[in-house]
Amino acid sequence: MPSMKEMRTVKYYSGLLQFCQRSQKLAFSSYFGSMGCIMTMFQISVYVFMKELPKAYEPFKYEENIYKHWEESGFFNPDVCIEKGITDKDAESFSIVLPPPNVTGTLHIGHAVMLAIEDVMVRYHRMKGDKTLWVPGTDHAAIATQEKVERMLWNDEKKTRHDLGREVFLKRVEDFAQDSHDRIVNQAKRMGTSLDWSREYYSLDEDRNLAVRTAFNIMYDMGLIYRGDRIVNWDPKMQSNVSDIEVVRTEEKAPFYYFQYGPFVISTARPETKFGDKYVVMHPDDERYAKYKHGDTFECEWINGKVTATIIKDDSVDPAFGTGVMTITPWHDATDFFIAERHNLEKEQVIDFDGNLLPVAEEFAGMNILDARPKIVEKLKAKGLLVKVDEEYVHSIATNSRGGGLIEPQIMKQWWVDVKKKFTLEHSHIEGITDGQDVSLQELLQHVVNTKQIQILPDRFEKQYFNWVDNLLDWCLSRQIWYGHRVPAWYRGDDVYVGIDAPEGEGWTQDSDTLDTWFSAGMFSFSPFGGVEGKSEDQKNYHPTSVLETGYDILTFWVVRMILMTTCLRGEIPFKTVYLHGLVRDEQGRKMSKSLDNIIDPLDVSEKFGTDAVRLSLMVGSSPGNDSKLSEEKIGSYRNFANKLWNISRFILMNIENPVTDVKRPEAQTLSDAWILDELNLVIMHYHLYIKKYSFSQAAELLQNFTWNTLADWYLEIAKIEGNKSEILNFILNNLLKLWHPFIPFVTEAIWQSVYESAEMLMVQKMPLFDKEHFVEGANVQMHGFGLIRDIITNIRSLRSEKNIEPGKEVGIVIVCGEEQAMLDENAVLIRGLARVGSLTVTGDESAKPEQASTAVVGSITLHLDLAGAIDVDVEKTRLQKEIDHVSPYVMQLEKKLSNKEFVDNAPEAVIAVEKKKLNDATQKLTALQEQLAML
RNA sequence: GACCAUAUAGCUCAGAUGGUUAGAGCGCUACAUUGACAUUGUAGAGGUCCGUGGUUCGAAUCCACGUAUGGUCACCA
């Protein structure tokens, strides 16, 4: 590793350089001017030497080694941290189960966000001293993975899974899953994740399978899992039923046909389902059809001849839709199914499981429904039964979100979870639910969020949660795909055996169905720690987990299922907080997709800009639950930041004599020392507050602002002038690296290991704590004092810039002040150096003002930039007038406010005091400016 | 149709519990460049805080209505 170690050897030269600078009395950086001849020799040596050092941080040279080093240390595993005395064994626990990526391919930028946010939390808590565990895993994602492999199989070999058979096909899927897994793990490591790989799990491995079988068995015994004929979303293409959430609806324009059906006109977009229709349904209160009574029958001509139809009155019919009359197809429509259930009507299958018409369609039997549709319309038209066609009709069609198959509702025997049925919760660790209380799964779901035992962030997603949970329907568990956990049920004749193991004896066969992938996923808060019983040490230590961090798009898919399974099986909440992050979009706000070719691959950009830059760009500027936009430009700007931190460290390293890790707040020697120490302390205070409330973006921005705008732009420049900052710079660097580490682990660790060679690695150092002792509430005199110096310097620079004075040229300044005299004298060297002042006069005597000057006012202090005859009076007048025009409305506004009796009577005293001070300052400034103008 | 969110500088976004002359980064303009750092520095320009009402001594912030954009759910015979 080319490292900053070597830079230590430069220190000798830089020390000499500093000495010489100081000996010149007017300390200034070489930017501002020439050094004496004496300096040249040293300068050259330093320069030449540094040429050989890495001036820029090059992430790719460090990242891999650093990760390896972390991994080999074992510190990702909390047991090792305890064993080595880094973490106290009685410390508080902090645990996260990584939402396991699907083994469908590679990690995308959305995973990178998740990994970055969770790693920040985990590293922060580990450094805070908590017993911290972050468990990795991958998910078999049954439907998604099988669909992907089937697609590949068809594209490459023109074969279906049935051509291979269950066993061979599953082997293919497993090989594919293994490849994906390996790639995913590598990618996660590249992102710097401090996951405990020794505890890694797979959602379909032995232990998880046992958990699934046990859970199914328990819930069956409780009567919560049942087998029944219900209408399901059948995908003829995939040959499986899928759940409601896996179905996507898209709007489509389709011809809408009106047909004569006996005395009624009925309408449909799907004439092919109408063969078996023999019920006409209308609203009971519909006046138009009052003469028809519920249960009346009539005979009429229909597609394939005469049918007898029965009249049904049901208030689910909307009289305003179409003609207010409809026929029903209970086997292929959910609404119709429930009407038929209510009135105990016959149901008949019309379409088979491949999407072809059954014999009931007679001459159309065997035809695909889409081919048959126009032919059926043609036939009805020929019979004079077609009344009209609405070509502008828009309805939504249902497709399978995986694979895009057109959904055909079918009635099938499937396994279900009854979410409304009361059961007895034997052992409850849930507040407000007692042991042995009767509850339903739906009630549990409502209860734990209502009582805030589980907090959802941002809280507006609670609305969405309840919207879903309050309208919860039974959960269809079984799928007819092959990849996944098998339904642990066995049959013999009509007997059903549900148990963990296959029963003894002849004639039993296992259900060939598999389970919804979310059934196993619903147990991920505890199944990675062992079985359903919850007896392992890990379960005792780390469950419920602290946080579930995931994207808001799977709130209903996964979060709800986890709460359901965990409260039911364990009588516990799965996690205390749900933190939902937003989606990452491209710079135009579009979703990233292959077809738009706007995908940002986390590995590509990590290689290009460094992992730290990628992580920061995903954290900063994004808030919980809100989508964020990402561009390479943005990542580039954080690459710049990492480099800035690197160079700040380079500089500091050259200026500290003895890098020590055991740091206490050093004594301040100067005003600026006191100021920077107080600033740092404030930063630490806010940093912890922000992380506590999950405002990671704000925490990072705070650090960035301190690092760049406070430390680099001001204090390091001051250090060059005041010198002798070894102890204080060591203290700042030490703290800064620790604070930054959770966000940008690689660059901070690289710097740390170069600076503090013999110390334990940064990832297990103790996080700096807010120093209450040195915090002065409200008016911090020292900070205020330095603020004045800073304002004076900025104002002088501003005057220089306005007067177009070359940056290198020294200027004469007269400062007229009052009680600040002593402080200004003390810090005159800073004003000289940082504002490039040659002759500086600090006085209480107003007449010391130069003949011709440009003037600025800072508080009660007046600055005069000596223009030594070069003043353009008109320009100066304009400038002062502009400044007066800016300040006087402000003064008036404040005067008005303070003379308003209602304000003075009602506003809190502190607010009034602040306003008074503002007015006082502004009035002083205005007066001074007016005086200066008058004198010109 | 129900519910939710968002609207602040050219762009991306910060702005707990009402009290700022409304902030940052990028971009833009001018100037600088042997420096720890051009992956840089200094100084600037740039805003009707979506609109209209209201509450209040005081509103970017709270309330109502409206407009635009996005999302979740439901319906679609």
mmCIF file with all atom_site columns, C-alpha atoms in Angstrom, chain A residues 75 588 591 894:
data_model
loop_
_atom_site.group_PDB
_atom_site.id
_atom_site.type_symbol
_atom_site.label_atom_id
_atom_site.label_alt_id
_atom_site.label_comp_id
_atom_site.label_asym_id
_atom_site.label_entity_id
_atom_site.label_seq_id
_atom_site.pdbx_PDB_ins_code
_atom_site.Cartn_x
_atom_site.Cartn_y
_atom_site.Cartn_z
_atom_site.occupancy
_atom_site.B_iso_or_equiv
_atom_site.pdbx_formal_charge
_atom_site.auth_seq_id
_atom_site.auth_comp_id
_atom_site.auth_asym_id
_atom_site.auth_atom_id
_atom_site.pdbx_PDB_model_num
ATOM 1 C CA . PHE A 1 75  ? -14.777 -8.095 14.215  1.00 0.00 ? 75  PHE A CA 1
ATOM 2 C CA . GLN A 1 588 ? -34.350 12.875 -14.779 1.00 0.00 ? 588 GLN A CA 1
ATOM 3 C CA . LYS A 1 591 ? -36.907 4.535  -12.794 1.00 0.00 ? 591 LYS A CA 1
ATOM 4 C CA . LEU A 1 894 ? -37.012 45.686 13.069  1.00 0.00 ? 894 LEU A CA 1
#
